[in-house]
Coordinates of C-alpha atoms and ligand atoms in Angstrom, one line a residue:
X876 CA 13.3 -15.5 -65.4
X877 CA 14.3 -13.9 -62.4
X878 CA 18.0 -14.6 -61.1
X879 CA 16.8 -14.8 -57.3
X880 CA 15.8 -18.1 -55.9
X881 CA 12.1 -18.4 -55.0
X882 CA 11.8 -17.2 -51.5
X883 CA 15.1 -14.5 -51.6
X884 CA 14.5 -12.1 -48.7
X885 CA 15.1 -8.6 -49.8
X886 CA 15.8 -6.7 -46.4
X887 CA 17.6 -3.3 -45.2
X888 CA 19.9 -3.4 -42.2
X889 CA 20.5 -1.5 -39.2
X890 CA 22.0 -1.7 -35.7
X891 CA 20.8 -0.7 -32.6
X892 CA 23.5 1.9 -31.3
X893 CA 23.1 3.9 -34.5
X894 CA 19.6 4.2 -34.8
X895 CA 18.1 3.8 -31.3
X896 CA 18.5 6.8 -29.6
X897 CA 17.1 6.3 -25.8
X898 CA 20.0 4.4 -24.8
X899 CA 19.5 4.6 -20.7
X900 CA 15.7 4.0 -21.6
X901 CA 13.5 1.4 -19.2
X902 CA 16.9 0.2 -17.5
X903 CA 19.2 -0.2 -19.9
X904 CA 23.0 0.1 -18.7
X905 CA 25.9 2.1 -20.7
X906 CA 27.5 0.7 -23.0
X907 CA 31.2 1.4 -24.6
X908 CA 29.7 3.3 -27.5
X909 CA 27.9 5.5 -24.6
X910 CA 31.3 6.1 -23.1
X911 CA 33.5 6.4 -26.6
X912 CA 31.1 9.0 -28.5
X913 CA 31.1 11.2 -24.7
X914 CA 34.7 11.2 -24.6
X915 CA 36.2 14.6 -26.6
X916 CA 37.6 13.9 -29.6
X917 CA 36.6 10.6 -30.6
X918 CA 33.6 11.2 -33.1
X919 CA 33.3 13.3 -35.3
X920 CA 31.4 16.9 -34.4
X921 CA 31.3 15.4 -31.2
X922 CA 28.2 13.5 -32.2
X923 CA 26.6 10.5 -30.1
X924 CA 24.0 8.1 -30.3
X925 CA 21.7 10.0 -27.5
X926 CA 19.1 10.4 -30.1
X927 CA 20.3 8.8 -33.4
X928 CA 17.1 7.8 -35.4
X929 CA 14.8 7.6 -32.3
X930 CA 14.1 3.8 -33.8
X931 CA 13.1 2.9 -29.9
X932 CA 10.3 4.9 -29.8
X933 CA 9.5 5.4 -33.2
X934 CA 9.8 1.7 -34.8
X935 CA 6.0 1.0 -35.5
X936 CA 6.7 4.0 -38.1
X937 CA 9.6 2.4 -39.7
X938 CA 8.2 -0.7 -39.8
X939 CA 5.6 0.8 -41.6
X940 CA 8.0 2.2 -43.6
X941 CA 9.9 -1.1 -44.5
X942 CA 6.3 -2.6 -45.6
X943 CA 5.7 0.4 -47.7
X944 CA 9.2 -0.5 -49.5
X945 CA 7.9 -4.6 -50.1
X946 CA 10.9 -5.6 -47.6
X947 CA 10.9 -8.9 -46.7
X948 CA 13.1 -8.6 -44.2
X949 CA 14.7 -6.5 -41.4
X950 CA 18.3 -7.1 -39.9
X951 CA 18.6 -5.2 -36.8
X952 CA 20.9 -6.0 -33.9
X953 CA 20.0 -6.0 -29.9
X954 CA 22.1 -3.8 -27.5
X955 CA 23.5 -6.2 -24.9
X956 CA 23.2 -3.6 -22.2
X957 CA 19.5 -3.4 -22.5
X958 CA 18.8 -7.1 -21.7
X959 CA 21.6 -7.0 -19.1
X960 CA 22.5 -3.5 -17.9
X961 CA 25.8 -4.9 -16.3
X962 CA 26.2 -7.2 -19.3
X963 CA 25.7 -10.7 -16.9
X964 CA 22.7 -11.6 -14.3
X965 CA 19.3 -11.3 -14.6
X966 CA 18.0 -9.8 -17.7
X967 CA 15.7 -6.6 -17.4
X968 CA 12.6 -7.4 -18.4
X969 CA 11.6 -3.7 -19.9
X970 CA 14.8 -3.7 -22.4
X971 CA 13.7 -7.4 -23.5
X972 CA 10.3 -6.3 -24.4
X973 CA 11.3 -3.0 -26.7
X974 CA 12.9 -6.4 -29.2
X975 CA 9.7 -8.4 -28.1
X976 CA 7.1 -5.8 -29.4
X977 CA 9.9 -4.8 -32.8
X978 CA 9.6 -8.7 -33.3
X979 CA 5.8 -9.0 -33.3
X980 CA 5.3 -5.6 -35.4
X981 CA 7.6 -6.9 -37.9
X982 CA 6.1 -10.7 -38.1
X983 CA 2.6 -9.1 -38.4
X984 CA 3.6 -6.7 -41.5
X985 CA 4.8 -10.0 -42.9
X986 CA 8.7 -9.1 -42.3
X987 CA 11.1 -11.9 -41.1
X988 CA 13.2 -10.4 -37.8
X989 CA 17.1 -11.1 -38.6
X990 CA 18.7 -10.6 -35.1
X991 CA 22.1 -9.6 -34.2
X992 CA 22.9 -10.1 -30.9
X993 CA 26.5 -8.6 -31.3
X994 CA 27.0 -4.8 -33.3
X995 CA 29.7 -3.3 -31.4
X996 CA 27.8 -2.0 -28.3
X997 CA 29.8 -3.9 -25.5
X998 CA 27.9 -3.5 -21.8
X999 CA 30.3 -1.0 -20.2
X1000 CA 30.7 -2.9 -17.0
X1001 CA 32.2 -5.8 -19.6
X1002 CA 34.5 -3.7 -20.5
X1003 CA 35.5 -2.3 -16.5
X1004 CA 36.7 -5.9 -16.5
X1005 CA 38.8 -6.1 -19.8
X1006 CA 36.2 -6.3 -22.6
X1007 CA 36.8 -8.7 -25.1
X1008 CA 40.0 -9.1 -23.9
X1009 CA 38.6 -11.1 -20.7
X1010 CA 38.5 -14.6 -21.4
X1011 CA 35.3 -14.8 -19.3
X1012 CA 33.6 -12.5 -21.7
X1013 CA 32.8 -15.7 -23.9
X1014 CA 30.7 -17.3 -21.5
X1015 CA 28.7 -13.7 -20.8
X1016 CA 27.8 -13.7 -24.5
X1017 CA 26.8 -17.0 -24.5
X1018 CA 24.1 -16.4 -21.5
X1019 CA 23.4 -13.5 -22.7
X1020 CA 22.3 -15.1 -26.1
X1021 CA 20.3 -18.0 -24.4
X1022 CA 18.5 -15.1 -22.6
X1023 CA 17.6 -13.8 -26.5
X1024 CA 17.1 -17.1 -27.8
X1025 CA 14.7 -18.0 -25.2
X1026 CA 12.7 -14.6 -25.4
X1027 CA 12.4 -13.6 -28.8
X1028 CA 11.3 -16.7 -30.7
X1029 CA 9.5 -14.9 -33.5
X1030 CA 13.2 -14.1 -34.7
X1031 CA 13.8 -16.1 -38.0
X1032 CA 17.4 -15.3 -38.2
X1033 CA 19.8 -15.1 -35.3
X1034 CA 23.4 -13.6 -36.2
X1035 CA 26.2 -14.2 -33.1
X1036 CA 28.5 -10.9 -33.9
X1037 CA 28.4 -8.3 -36.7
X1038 CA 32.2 -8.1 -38.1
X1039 CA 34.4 -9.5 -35.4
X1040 CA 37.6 -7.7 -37.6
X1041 CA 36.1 -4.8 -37.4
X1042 CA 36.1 -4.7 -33.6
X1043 CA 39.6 -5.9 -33.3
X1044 CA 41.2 -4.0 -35.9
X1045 CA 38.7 -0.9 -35.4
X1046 CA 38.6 -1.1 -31.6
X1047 CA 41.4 -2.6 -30.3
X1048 CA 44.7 -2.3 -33.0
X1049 CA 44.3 1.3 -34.5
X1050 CA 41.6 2.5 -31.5
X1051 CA 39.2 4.5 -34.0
X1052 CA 36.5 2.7 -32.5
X1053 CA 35.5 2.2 -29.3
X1054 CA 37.0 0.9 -27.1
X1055 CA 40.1 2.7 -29.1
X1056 CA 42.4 0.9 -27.6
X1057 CA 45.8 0.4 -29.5
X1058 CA 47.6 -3.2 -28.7
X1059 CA 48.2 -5.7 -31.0
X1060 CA 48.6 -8.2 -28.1
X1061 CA 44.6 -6.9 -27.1
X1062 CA 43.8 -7.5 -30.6
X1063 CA 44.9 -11.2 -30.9
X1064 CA 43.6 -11.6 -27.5
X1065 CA 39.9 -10.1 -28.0
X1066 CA 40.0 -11.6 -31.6
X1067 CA 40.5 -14.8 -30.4
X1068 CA 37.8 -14.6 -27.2
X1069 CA 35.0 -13.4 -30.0
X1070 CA 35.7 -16.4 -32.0
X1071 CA 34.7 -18.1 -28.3
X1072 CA 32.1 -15.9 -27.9
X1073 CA 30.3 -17.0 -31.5
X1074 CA 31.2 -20.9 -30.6
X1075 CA 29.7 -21.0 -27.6
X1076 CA 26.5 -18.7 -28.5
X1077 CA 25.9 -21.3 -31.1
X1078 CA 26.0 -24.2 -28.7
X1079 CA 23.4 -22.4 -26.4
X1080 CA 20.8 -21.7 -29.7
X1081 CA 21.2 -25.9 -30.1
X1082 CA 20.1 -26.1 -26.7
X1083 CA 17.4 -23.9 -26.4
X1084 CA 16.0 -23.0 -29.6
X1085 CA 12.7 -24.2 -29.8
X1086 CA 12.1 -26.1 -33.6
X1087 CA 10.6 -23.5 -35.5
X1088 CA 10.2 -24.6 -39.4
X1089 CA 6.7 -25.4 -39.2
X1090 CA 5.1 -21.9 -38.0
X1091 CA 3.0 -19.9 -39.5
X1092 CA 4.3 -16.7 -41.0
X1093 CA 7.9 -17.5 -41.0
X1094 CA 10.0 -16.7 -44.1
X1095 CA 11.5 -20.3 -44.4
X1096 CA 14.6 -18.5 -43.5
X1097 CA 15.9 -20.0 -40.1
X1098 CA 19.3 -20.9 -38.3
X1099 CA 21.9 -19.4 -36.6
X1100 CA 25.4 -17.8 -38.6
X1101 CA 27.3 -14.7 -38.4
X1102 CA 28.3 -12.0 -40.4
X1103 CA 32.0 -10.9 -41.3
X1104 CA 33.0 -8.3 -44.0
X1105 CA 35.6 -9.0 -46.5
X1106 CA 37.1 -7.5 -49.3
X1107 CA 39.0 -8.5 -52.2
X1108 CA 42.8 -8.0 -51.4
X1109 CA 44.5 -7.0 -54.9
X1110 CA 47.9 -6.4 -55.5
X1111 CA 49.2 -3.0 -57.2
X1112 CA 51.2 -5.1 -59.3
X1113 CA 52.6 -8.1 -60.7
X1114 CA 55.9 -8.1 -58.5
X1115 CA 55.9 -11.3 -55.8
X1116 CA 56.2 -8.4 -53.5
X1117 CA 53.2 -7.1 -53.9
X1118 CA 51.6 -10.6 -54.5
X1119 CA 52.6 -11.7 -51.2
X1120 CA 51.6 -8.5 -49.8
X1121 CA 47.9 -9.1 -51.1
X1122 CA 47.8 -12.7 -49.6
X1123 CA 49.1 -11.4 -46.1
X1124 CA 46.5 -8.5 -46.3
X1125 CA 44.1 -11.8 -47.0
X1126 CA 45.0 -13.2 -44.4
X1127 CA 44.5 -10.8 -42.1
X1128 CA 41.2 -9.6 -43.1
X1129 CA 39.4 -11.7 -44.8
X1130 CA 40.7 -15.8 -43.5
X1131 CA 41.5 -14.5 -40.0
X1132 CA 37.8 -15.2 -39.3
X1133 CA 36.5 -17.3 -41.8
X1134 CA 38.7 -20.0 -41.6
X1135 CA 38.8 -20.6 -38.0
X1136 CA 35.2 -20.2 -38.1
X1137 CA 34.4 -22.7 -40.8
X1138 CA 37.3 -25.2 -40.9
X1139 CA 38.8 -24.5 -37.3
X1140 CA 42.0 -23.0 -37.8
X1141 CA 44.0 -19.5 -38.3
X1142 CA 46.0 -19.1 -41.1
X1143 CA 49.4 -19.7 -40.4
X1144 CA 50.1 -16.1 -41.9
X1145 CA 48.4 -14.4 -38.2
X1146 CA 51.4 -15.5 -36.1
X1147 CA 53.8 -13.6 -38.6
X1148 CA 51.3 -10.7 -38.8
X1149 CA 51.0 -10.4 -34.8
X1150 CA 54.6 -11.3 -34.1
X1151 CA 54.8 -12.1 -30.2
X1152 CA 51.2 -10.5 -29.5
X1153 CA 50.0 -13.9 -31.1
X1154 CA 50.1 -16.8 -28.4
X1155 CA 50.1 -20.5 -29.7
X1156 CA 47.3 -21.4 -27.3
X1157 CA 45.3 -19.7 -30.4
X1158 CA 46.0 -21.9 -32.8
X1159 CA 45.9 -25.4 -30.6
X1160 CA 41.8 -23.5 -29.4
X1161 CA 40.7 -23.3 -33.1
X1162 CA 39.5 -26.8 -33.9
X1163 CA 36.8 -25.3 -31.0
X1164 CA 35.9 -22.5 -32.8
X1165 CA 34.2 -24.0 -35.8
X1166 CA 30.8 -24.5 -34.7
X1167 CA 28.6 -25.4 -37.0
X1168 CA 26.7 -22.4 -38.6
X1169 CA 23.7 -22.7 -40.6
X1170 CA 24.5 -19.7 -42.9
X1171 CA 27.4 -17.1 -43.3
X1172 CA 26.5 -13.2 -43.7
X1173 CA 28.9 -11.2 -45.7
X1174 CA 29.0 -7.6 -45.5
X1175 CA 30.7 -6.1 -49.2
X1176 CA 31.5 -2.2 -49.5
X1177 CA 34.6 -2.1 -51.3
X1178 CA 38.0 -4.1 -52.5
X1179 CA 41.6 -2.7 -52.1
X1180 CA 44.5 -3.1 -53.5
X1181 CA 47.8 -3.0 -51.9
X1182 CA 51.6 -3.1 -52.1
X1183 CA 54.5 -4.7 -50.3
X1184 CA 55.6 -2.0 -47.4
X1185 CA 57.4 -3.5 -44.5
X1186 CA 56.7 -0.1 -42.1
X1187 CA 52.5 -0.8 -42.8
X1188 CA 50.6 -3.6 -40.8
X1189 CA 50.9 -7.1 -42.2
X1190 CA 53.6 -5.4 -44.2
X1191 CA 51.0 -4.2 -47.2
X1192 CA 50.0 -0.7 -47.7
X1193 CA 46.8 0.4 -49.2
X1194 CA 47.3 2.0 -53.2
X1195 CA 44.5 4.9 -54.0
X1196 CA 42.5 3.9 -57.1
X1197 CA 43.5 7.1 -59.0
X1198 CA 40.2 7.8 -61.4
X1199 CA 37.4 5.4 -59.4
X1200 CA 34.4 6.5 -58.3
X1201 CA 34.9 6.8 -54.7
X1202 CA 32.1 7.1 -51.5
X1203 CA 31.9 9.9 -48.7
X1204 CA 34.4 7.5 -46.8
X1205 CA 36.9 7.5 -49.4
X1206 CA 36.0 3.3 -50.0
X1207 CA 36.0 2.6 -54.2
X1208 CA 33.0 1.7 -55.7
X1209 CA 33.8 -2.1 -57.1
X1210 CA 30.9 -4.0 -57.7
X1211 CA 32.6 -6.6 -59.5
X1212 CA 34.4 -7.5 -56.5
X1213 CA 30.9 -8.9 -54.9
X1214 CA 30.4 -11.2 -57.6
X1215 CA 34.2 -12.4 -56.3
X1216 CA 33.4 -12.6 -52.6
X1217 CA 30.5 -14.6 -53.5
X1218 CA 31.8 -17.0 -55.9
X1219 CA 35.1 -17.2 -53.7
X1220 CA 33.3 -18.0 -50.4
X1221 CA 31.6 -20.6 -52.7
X1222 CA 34.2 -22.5 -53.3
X1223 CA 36.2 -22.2 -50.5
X1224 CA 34.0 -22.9 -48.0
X1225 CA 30.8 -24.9 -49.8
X1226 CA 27.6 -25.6 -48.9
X1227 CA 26.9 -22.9 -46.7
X1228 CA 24.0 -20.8 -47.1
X1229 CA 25.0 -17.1 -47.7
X1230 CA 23.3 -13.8 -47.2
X1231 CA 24.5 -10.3 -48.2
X1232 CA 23.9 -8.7 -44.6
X1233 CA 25.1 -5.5 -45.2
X1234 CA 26.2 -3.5 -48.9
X1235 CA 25.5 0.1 -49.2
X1236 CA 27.1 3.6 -50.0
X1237 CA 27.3 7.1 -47.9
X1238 CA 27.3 9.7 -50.5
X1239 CA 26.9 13.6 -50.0
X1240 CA 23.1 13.1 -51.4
X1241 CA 21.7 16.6 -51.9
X1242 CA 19.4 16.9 -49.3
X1243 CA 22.8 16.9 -46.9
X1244 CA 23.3 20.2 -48.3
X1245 CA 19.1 20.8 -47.9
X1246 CA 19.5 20.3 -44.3
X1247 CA 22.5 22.2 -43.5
X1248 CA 20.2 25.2 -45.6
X1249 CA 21.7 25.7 -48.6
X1250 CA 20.4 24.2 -52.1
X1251 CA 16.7 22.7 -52.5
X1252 CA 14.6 22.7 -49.4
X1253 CA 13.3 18.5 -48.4
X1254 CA 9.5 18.9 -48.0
X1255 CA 7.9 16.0 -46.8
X1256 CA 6.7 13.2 -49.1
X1257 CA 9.6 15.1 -51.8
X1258 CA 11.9 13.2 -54.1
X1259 CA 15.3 13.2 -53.1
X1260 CA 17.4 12.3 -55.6
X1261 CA 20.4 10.3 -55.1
X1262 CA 21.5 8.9 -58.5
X1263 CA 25.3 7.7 -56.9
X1264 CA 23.3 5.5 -54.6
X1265 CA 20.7 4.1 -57.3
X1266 CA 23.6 2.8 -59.4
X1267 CA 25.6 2.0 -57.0
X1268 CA 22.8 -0.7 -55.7
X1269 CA 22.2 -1.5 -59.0
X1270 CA 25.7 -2.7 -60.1
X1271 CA 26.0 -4.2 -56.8
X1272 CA 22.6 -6.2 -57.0
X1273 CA 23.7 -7.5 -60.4
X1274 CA 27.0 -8.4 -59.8
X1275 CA 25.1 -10.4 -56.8
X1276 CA 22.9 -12.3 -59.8
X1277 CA 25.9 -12.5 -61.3
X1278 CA 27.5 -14.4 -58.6
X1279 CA 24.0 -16.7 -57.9
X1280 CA 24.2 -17.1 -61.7
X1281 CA 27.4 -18.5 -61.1
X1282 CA 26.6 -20.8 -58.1
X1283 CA 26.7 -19.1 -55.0
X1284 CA 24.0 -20.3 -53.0
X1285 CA 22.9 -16.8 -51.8
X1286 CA 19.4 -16.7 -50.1
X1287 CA 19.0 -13.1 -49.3
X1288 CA 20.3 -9.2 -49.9
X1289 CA 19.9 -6.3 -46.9
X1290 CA 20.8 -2.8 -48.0
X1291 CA 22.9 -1.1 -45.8
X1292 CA 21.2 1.0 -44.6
X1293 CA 17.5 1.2 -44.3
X1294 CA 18.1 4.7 -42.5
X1295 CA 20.4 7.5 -42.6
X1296 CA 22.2 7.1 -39.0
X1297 CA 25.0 7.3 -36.8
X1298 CA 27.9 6.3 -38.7
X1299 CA 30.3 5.3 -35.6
X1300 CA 33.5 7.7 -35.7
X1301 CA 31.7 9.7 -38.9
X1302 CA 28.9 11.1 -36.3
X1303 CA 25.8 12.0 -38.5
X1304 CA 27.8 13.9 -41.4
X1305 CA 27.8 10.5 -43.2
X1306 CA 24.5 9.3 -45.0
X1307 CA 24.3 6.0 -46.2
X1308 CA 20.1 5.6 -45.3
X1309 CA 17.9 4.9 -48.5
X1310 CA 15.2 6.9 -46.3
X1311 CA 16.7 9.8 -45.4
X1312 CA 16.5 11.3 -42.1
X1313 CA 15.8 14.9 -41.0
X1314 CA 17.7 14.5 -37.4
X1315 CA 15.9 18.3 -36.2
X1316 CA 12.6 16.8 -36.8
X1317 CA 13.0 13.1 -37.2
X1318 CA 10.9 13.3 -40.3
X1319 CA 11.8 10.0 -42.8
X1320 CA 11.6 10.4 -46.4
X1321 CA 12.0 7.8 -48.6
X1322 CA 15.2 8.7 -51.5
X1323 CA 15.0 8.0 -54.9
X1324 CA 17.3 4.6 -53.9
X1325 CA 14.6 3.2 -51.9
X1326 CA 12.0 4.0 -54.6
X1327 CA 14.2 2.2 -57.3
X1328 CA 15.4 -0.9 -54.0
X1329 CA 11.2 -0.8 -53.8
X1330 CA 11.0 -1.7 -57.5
X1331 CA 13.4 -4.0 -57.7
X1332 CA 11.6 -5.9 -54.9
X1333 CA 8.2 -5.6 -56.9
X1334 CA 9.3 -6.8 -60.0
X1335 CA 11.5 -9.9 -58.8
X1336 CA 14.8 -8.3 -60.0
X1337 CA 13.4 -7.3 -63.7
X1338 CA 13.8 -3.4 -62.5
X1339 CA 17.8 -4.7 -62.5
X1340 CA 17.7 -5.3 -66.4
X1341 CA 19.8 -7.6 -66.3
Ligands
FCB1658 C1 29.9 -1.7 -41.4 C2 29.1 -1.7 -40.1 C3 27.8 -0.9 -40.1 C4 28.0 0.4 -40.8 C5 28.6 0.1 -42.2 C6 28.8 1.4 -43.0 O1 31.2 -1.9 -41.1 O2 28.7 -3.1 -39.8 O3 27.4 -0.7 -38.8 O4 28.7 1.3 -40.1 O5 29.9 -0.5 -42.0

């Protein structure tokens, strides 16, 4: 019998900034990733996402792609700053129908749309006026959703933000991403405002969402949730140090946004963490934060463990994993610790639908070496072989049955990443596609992982032997 519930969507993910390319096309307005990757020194081999995958004028082929694969699903995300170039005001018609025709194409290869209206791309001219910092940010998103919600109905499942932590702690604490700012007190600040953001962009799908669970074609996958990443926080050892250490590191990473989100408070750990950058009007908004989702998305790459060191942030350092298989961006390779996000998400937040949004591994695959000329040559329609990948999606997919097995009411899985793209501060030097991507050429071929993903999805999970 197969460990996935009748109806599982088996997807790939993407976002728009890293596979679009075209990003001034038909009107569209800079965004902060425009800026960050131009500005010297912030990504890596001075890479940007000018070109990226050419996804915007080249998606009929990938979707053609993702129905050669058996996906059932597509998460992709919409940049802000092509539905509103200034981020607010009237949308622009030509940027709204690039997701309009995407939509249809997938819907009539039979794949459910999974929309993200948030992945990092912040409208420049938002940021001109303080980015997530601005309080009125919140109400942008929100009518910059509605203007989503209302156009693209053939999307089964909306997402508000992708990782919220990740932009505070990428783009405003340690600055590595854009906007790379480095402020704690911006942090709290534009932590707090995206937590807004996400309430108030589920209050405007309640009021304009048409009801959708009766049309034709539609996965029976529907709602409105958002997707955070978490990772087990371990600690090195046994001491109440280190123990205290791994539940700060909690704190900050993992309840920071689920528990405000779901049960409409911060941990009492933040205002320790933040120290004066962490204003009690925070904690007296949170009961307002908790709108009610219809699923959570959890993105899983890795766990880490970490020790008591009062110089690091939230006074716990990370400890290297001396012997573990490790990825292209140095993150361990822990399947086991899906099957504990799962299970603990389970339980401490129940009945919530959950989805695996995003899981995945950049490896130096050996057609990276192919294209930079040295070792085989990547013909089209060749094999490329990338056995780190194949096993790493197959512990990870049956630590997930594992986890179902268990309990965990889990509905879906989207591989991370459908493509090889722009990996942020990485540039292009980072693969984690399971179609790799000839960036001279633009020529897709399919790796060994999406073969094995491919047969997994064929066989209902059997290809897992589980
Ligand atoms: C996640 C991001 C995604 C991608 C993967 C590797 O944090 O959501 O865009 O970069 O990491």
């Amino acid at each position: 019998m197969s460990p996935f519930p009748p109806g599982f969507l088996w997807g790939a993910a993407t976002s728009a900034y890293q596979v679009e390319g075209s990003p001034f096309a038909d009107g569209a307005g800079a965004s902060i990733w425009d800026r960050f990757s131009h500005s010297p020194g912030r990504v890596a081999n001075g890479d940007a996402g000018d070109v990226a995958c050419d996804h915007y004028r080249r998606y009929r082929e990938d979707v053609a792609l993702m129905a050669d694969l058996g996906l059932s699903a597509y998460r992709f995300s919409i940049a802000w700053s092509r539905v509103q170039p200034e981020g607010r005001g009237r949308p622009n018609p030509a940027g709204l129908d690039f997701y309009r025709r995407l939509v249809d194409a997938l819907r009539e290869a039979g794949i459910a749309p999974a929309a993200t209206l948030y992945h990092w791309d912040l409208p420049a001219a938002l940021d001109d006026r303080g980015g997530w910092v601005d309080p009125d940010v919140a109400g942008r998103f929100a009518d910059y959703a509605d203007v989503c919600f209302r156009a693209l109905d053939g999307v089964e499942l909306w997402a508000t933000l992708n990782e919220p932590w990740v932009v505070t702690d990428g783009g405003y604490l340690h600055g590595v991403l854009a906007p790379g700012h480095r402020s704690p007190a911006e942090a709290a600040r534009a932590a707090h405002n995206l937590l807004r953001a996400h309430a108030l962009g589920v209050e405007a799908y309640r009021a304009s969402a048409p009801p959708r669970s009766d049309r034709a074609g539609d996965s029976g996958a529907a709602g409105i949730g958002v997707v955070v990443n978490l990772e087990p926080k371990h600690p090195a050892s046994d001491r109440p140090a280190d123990r205290d250490a791994a539940e700060r590191a909690d704190a900050y990473l993992n309840r920071h946004f689920l528990d405000p989100l779901l049960l409409g408070r911060y941990p009492e750990e933040l205002s320790g963490i933040y120290g004066e950058a962490w204003s009690p009007d925070f904690d007296q908004e949170a009961p307002g934060l908790a709108a009610p989702i219809d699923w959570l998305g959890i993105n899983y790459y890795s766990r880490s463990v970490v020790r008591h060191d009062p110089a690091a942030w939230a006074g716990a350092a990370p400890v290297a994993q001396e012997g573990a298989l490790h990825t292209e961006l140095g993150w361990e390779v822990y399947p086991d610790g899906l099957e504990e996000t799962l299970r603990r998400v389970a339980a401490d937040y129940p009945a919530l639908p959950l989805y695996v949004t995003e899981n995945g591994a950049a490896f130096a695959d050996p057609e990276t070496a192919a294209s930079a000329g040295v070792g085989p040559g990547v013909g089209p329609g060749a094999e490329i072989d990338d056995p780190l990948r194949v096993a790493y999606l197959r512990d990870h997919l049956r630590a997930l049955a594992r986890a179902i097995d268990a309990g965990a009411d889990v509905r879906g899985y989207f591989v991370w990443s459908l493509l090889d793209n722009f990996e942020w501060a990485h540039g292009y030097a980072k693969r984690f596609g399971i179609v790799h991507v000839d960036y001279a050429t633009q020529q897709r071929t399919p790796k060994a992982s999406a073969r094995y993903y491919a047969e997994v999805i064929r066989s209902d999970g059997a290809a897992l032997e589980i």
